[in-house]
Coordinates of C-alpha atoms in Angstrom, one line a residue:
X1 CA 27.3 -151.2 127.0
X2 CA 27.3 -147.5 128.0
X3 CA 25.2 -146.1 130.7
X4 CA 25.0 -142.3 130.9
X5 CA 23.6 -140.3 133.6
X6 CA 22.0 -136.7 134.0
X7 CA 21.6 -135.5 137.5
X8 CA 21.8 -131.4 138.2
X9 CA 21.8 -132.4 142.3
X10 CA 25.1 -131.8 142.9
X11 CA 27.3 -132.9 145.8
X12 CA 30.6 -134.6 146.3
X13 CA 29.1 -138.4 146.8
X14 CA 30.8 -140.6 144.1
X15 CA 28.3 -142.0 142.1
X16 CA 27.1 -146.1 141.4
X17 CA 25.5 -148.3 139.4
X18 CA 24.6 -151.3 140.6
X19 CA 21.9 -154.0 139.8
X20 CA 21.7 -157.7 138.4
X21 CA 25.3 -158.0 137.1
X22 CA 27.0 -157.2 140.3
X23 CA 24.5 -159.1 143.0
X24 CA 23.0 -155.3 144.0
X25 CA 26.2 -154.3 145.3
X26 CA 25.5 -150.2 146.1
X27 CA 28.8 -149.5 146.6
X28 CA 30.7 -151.5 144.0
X29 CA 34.0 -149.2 143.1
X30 CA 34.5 -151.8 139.7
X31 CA 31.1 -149.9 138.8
X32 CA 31.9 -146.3 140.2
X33 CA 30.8 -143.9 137.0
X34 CA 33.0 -141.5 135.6
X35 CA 32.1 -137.6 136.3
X36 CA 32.1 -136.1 132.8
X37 CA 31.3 -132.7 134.0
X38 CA 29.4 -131.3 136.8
X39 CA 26.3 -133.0 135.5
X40 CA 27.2 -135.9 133.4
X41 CA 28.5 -139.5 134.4
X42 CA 29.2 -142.4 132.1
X43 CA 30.4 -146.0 132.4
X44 CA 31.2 -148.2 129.9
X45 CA 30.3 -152.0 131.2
X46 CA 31.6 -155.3 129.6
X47 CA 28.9 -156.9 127.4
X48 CA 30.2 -160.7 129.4
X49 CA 29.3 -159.4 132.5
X50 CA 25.6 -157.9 131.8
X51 CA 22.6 -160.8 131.2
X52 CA 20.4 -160.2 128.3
X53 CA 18.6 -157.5 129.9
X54 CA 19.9 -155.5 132.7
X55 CA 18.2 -154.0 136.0
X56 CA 19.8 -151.6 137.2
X57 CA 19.6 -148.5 139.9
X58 CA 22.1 -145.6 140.4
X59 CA 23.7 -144.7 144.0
X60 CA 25.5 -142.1 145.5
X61 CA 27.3 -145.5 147.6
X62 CA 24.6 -147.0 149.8
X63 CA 20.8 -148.1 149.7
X64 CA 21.0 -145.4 152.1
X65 CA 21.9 -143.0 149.0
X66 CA 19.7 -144.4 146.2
X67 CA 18.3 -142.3 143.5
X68 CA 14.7 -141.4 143.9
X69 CA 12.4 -139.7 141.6
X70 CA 11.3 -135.8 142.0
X71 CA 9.0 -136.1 144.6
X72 CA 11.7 -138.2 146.9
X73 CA 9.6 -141.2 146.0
X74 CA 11.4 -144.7 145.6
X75 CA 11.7 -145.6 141.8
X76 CA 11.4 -148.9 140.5
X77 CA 14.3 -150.6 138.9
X78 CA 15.4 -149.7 135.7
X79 CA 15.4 -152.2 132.8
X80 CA 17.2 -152.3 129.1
X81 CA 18.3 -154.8 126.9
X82 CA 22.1 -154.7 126.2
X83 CA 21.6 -155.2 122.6
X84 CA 21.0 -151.6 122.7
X85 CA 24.2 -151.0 123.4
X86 CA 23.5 -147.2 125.1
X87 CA 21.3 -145.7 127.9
X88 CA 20.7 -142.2 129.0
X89 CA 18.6 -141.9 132.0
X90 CA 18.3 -138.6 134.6
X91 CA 18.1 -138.8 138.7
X92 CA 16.3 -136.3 139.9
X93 CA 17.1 -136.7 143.5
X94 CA 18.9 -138.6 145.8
X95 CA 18.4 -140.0 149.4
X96 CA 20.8 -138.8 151.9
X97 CA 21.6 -141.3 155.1
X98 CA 18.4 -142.6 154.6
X99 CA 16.4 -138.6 153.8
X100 CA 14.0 -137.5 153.3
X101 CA 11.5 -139.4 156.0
X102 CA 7.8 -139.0 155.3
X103 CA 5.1 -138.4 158.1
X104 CA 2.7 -140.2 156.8
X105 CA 4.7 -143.6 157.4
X106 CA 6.2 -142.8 160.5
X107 CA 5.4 -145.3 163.2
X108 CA 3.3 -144.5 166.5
X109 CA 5.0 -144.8 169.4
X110 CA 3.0 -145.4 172.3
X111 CA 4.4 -146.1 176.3
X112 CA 3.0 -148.9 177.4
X113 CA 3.8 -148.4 181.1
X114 CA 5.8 -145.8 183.1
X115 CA 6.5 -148.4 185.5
X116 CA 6.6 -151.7 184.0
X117 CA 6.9 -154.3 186.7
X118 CA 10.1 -156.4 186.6
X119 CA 9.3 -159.4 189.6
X120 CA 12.7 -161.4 188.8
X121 CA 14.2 -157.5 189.7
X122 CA 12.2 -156.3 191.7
X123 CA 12.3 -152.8 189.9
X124 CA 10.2 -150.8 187.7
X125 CA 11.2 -150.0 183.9
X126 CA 9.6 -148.0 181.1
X127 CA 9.0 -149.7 177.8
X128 CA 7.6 -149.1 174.8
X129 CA 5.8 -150.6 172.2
X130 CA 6.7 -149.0 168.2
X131 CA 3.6 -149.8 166.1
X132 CA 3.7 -149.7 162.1
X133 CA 2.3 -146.8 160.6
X134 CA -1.5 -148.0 159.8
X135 CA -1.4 -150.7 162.8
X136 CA -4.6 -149.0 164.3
X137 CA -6.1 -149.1 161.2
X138 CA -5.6 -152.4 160.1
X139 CA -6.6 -156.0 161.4
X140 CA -2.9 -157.4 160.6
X141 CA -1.0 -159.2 162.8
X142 CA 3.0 -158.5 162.9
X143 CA 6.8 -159.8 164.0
X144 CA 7.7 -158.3 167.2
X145 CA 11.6 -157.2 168.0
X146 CA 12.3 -156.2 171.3
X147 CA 15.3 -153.8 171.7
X148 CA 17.5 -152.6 174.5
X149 CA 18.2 -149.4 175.0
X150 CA 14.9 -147.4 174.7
X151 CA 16.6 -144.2 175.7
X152 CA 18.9 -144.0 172.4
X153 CA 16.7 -145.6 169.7
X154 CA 14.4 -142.7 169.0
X155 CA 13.0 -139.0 170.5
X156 CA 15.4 -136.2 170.3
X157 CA 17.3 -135.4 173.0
X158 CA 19.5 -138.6 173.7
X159 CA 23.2 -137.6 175.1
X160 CA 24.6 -140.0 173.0
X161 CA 22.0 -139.5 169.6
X162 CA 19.8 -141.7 168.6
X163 CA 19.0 -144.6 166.3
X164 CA 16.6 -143.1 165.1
X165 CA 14.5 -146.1 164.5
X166 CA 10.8 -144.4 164.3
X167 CA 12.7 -142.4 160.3
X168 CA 14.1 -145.9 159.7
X169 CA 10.8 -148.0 160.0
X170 CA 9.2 -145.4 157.8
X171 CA 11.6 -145.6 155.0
X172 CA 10.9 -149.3 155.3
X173 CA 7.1 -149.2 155.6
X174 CA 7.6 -146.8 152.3
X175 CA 9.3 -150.5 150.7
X176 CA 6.6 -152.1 151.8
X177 CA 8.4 -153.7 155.1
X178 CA 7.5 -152.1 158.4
X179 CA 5.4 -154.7 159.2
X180 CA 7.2 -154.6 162.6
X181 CA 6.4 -153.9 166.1
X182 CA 9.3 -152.7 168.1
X183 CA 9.2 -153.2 171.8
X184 CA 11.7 -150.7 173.4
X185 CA 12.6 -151.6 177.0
X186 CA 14.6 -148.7 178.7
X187 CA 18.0 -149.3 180.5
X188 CA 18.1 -148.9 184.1
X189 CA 20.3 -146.0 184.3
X190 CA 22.8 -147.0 187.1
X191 CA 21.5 -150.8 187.2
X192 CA 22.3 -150.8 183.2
X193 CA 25.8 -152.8 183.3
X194 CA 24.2 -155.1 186.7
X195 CA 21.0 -156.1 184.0
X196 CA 23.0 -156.7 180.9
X197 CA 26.0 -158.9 182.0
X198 CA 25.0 -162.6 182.2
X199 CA 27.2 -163.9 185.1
X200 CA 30.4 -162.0 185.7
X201 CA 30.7 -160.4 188.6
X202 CA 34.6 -159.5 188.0
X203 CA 32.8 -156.9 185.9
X204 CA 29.4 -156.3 187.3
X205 CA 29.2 -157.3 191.2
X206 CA 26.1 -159.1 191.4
X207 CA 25.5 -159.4 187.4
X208 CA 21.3 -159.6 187.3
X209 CA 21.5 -160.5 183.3
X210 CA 19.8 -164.2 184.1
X211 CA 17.1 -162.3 185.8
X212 CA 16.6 -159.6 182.8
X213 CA 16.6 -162.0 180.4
X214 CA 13.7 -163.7 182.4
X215 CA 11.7 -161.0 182.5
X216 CA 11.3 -159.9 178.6
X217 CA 11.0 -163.6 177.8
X218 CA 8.3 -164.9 180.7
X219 CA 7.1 -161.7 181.7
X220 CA 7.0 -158.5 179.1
X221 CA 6.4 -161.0 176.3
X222 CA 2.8 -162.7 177.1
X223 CA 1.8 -159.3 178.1
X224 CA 2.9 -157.8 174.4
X225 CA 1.3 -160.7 172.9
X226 CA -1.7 -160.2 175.2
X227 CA -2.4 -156.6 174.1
X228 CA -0.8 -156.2 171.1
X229 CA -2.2 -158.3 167.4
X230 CA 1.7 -160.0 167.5
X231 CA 3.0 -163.5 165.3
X232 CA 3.3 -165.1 168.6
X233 CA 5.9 -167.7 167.4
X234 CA 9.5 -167.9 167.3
X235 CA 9.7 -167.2 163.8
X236 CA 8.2 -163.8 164.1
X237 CA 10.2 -162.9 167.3
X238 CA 13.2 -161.4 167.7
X239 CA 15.9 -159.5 170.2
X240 CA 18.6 -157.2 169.5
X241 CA 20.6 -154.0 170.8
X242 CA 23.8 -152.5 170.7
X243 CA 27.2 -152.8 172.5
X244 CA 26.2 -154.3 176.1
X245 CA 22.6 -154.6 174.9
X246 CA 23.9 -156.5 171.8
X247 CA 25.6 -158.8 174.4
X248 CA 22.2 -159.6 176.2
X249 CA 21.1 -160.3 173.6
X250 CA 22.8 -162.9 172.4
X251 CA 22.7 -164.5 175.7
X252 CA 18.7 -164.3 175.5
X253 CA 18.9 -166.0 172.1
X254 CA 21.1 -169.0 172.8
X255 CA 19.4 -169.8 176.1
X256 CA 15.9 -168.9 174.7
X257 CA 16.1 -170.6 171.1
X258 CA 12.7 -172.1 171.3
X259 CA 11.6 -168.1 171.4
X260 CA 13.7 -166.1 169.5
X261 CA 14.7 -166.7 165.9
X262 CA 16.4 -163.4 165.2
X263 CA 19.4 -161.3 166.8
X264 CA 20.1 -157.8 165.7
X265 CA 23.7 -157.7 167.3
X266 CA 25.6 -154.2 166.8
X267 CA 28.7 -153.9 168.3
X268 CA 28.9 -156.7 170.7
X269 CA 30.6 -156.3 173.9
X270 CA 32.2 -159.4 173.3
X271 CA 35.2 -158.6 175.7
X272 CA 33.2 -159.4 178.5
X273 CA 33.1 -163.4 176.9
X274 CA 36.8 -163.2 175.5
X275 CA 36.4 -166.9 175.5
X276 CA 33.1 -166.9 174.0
X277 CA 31.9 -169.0 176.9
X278 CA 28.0 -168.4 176.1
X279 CA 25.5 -171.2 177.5
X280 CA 23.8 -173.1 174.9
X281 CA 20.2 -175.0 175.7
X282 CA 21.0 -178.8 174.3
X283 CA 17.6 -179.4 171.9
X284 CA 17.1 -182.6 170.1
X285 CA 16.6 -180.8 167.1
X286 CA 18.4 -177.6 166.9
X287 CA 16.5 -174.6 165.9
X288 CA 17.6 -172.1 163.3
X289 CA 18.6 -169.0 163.9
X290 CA 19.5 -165.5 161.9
X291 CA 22.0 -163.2 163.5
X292 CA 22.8 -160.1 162.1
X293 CA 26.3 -159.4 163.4
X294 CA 27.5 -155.5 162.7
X295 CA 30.7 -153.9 163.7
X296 CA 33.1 -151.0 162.9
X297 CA 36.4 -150.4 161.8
X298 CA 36.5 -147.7 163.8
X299 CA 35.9 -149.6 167.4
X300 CA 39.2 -150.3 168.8
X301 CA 41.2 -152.6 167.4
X302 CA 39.8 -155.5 168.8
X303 CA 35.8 -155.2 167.8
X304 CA 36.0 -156.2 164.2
X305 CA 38.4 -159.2 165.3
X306 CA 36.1 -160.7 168.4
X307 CA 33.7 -160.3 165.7
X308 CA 35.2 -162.8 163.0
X309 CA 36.4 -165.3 166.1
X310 CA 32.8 -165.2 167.5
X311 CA 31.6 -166.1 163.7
X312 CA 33.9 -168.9 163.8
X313 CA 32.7 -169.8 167.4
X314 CA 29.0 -169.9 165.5
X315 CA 30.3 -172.3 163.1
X316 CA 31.9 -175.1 165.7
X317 CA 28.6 -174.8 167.6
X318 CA 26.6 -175.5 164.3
X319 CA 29.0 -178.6 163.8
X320 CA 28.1 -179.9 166.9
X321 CA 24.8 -179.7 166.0
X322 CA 23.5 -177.4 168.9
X323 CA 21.6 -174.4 166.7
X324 CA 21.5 -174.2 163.3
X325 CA 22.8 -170.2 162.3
X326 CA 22.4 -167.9 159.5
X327 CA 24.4 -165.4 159.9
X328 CA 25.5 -162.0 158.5
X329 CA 28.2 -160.1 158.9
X330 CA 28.8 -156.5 158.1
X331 CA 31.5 -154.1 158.9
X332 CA 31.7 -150.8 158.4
X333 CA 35.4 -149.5 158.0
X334 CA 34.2 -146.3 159.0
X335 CA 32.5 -147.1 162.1
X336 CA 32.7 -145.9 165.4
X337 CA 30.9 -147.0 168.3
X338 CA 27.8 -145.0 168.6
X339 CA 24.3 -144.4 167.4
X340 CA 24.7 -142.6 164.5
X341 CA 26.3 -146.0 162.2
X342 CA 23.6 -148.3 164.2
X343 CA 21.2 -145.9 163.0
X344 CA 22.5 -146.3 159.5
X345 CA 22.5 -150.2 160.1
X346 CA 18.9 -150.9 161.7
X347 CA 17.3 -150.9 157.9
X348 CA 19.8 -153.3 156.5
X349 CA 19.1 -155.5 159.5
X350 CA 15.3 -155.6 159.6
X351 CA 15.3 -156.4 155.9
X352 CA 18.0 -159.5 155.8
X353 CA 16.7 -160.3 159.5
X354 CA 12.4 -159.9 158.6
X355 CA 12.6 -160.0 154.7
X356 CA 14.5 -162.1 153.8
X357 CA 16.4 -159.4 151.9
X358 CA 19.4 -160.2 149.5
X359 CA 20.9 -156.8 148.5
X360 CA 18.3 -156.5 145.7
X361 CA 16.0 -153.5 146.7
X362 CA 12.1 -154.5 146.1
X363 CA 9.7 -153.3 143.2
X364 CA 7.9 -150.8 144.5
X365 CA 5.3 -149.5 142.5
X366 CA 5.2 -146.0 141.3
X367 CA 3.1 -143.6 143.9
X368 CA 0.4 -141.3 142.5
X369 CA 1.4 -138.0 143.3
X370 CA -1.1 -134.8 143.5
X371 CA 1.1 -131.9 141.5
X372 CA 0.4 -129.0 143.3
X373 CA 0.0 -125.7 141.5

């Protein structure tokens, strides 16, 4: 079957098709078309490999690159029987890293203190609470992720970037999933390394991580799910964060299993636990848990490889019947440790982690549009 493609956008992305012949895979080089001329592509795909009638979308290498149609809305998926034997379809725009963001989705981010107590610290922290886009005009209730880190996951002005978070939750909310509240507790500056290593004090002298942990699980948690219309239970909570935030992290969800059913882990400090050495709470039954595991070719030589051992760590701990994991791994051969690839990441994750999301984008329908004159 031959699938042509029109598309006068021009730039030097490679273009994909991908769909329900190759499991959704957006950056699949066996399906990488072939540019005719500045506006025309083609591939020519074995009629074996296609079921009776094909869905199919067209990248530029990346969800975060899909087409869209000319008002930068999502399209549905495309669908043709392969006894046709020939398709010509036209892309009138494409998404770039995730672009173009619209306002009207974006999330509200509101402080919920300046000074947020911490007793087990004996400190004060700002955090604050990201609410889906129509949360104060709804009665829903929602899955709460709290995230390290505050000061790089949104608002302009970060030294090191941002995630970015507050664009990414409205390109989900636009799919129909940012149903999500993010709680985003700051770092404490100079106490930052002290709060997220667990008990090591050849690296942090007088490591507080037992204590931090503590406080988001017995103290900043009731008081979200106090004020806030949360899914109090553990399978609408999760924990996540990036580099020594991703390390935390994991710590809070294998000691805190009966409260956390999701880890967002980017870019793990694992070198901290060479050994892996985490401390596992011994249930009778063992709960199951999703970890989203993300890493970067770019890292050092060591991040993608602690990576791999620490999945194979997973899997003895599963043997021995201690927690039950789902996990997912993705690395990025690009990568390099900062915000700008956990940026491109967080979607990805909230989808598999929330969603339940196999690569297979969901059918959106079609958005009325007023054509202005």
């Amino acid at each position: 079957m031959r699938f042509e493609l029109y598309t006068d956008e021009k730039d030097d992305r490679p273009v994909f098709i991908t769909g329900n012949f190759n499991n959704w895979n957006p950056k699949d080089y066996t399906y990488q078309l072939t540019q005719a001329d500045s506006c025309n592509y083609f591939i020519e795909i074995d009629n074996q490999i296609l079921p009776e009638e094909v869905e199919y979308k067209f990248t530029k290498g990346g969800w975060e690159n899909v087409e869209l149609d000319k008002y930068g809305n999502i399209t549905p998926n495309r669908k043709a029987k392969k006894s046709i034997e020939k398709t010509s379809d036209t892309v009138e725009k494409w998404r770039l890293n995730w672009g173009p963001f619209k306002k009207e989705f974006f999330p509200v981010a509101e402080v919920i203190s300046e000074k947020f107590y911490i007793p087990q610290l004996d400190r004060y922290r700002k955090v604050w609470a990201v609410l889906p886009y129509d949360y104060h005009t709804s009665d829903k209730h929602y899955p709460v992720l709290y995230l390290q880190d505050a000061q790089n996951l949104f608002n302009e002005g970060s030294g090191f970037g941002n995630w970015e978070i507050d664009k990414k939750l409205s390109i989900l909310a636009e799919y129909g999933r940012g149903d999500v509240i993010v709680i985003a507790i700051e770092h404490g500056s100079e106490d930052r390394i002290k709060e997220y290593i667990f008990d090591n004090d050849n690296i942090a002298n007088g490591s507080e991580g037992k204590k931090y942990i503590r406080f988001i699980t017995d103290t900043l948690k009731p008081f979200v799910d106090e004020n806030y219309r949360t899914k109090k239970d553990r399978d609408n909570t999760g924990i996540g964060g990036s580099s020594l935030g991703a390390l935390i992290s994991i710590y809070s969800g294998f000691l805190y299993p009966e409260v956390y059913s999701k880890l967002l882990i980017f870019s793990p400090s694992l070198w901290v636990e060479p050994n892996n050495n985490f401390p596992m709470m011994n249930f009778r039954v063992p709960f199951k848990t999703k970890i989203y595991l993300y890493g970067g070719g770019q890292e050092g030589s060591k991040m993608v490889k602690r990576i791999h051992i620490f999945e194979e760590y997973l899997k003895r701990w599963e043997k021995k019947n201690l927690f039950d994991f789902e996990f997912r791994t993705n690395i990025n051969p690009e990568g390099t440790h900062n915000e700008f690839y956990w940026s491109q990441e967080f979607p990805r994750a909230i989808e598999w982690l929330f969603y339940n999301n196999t690569e297979n984008p969901v059918e959106v329908k079609p958005q009325q549009q007023s054509i202005k004159n």
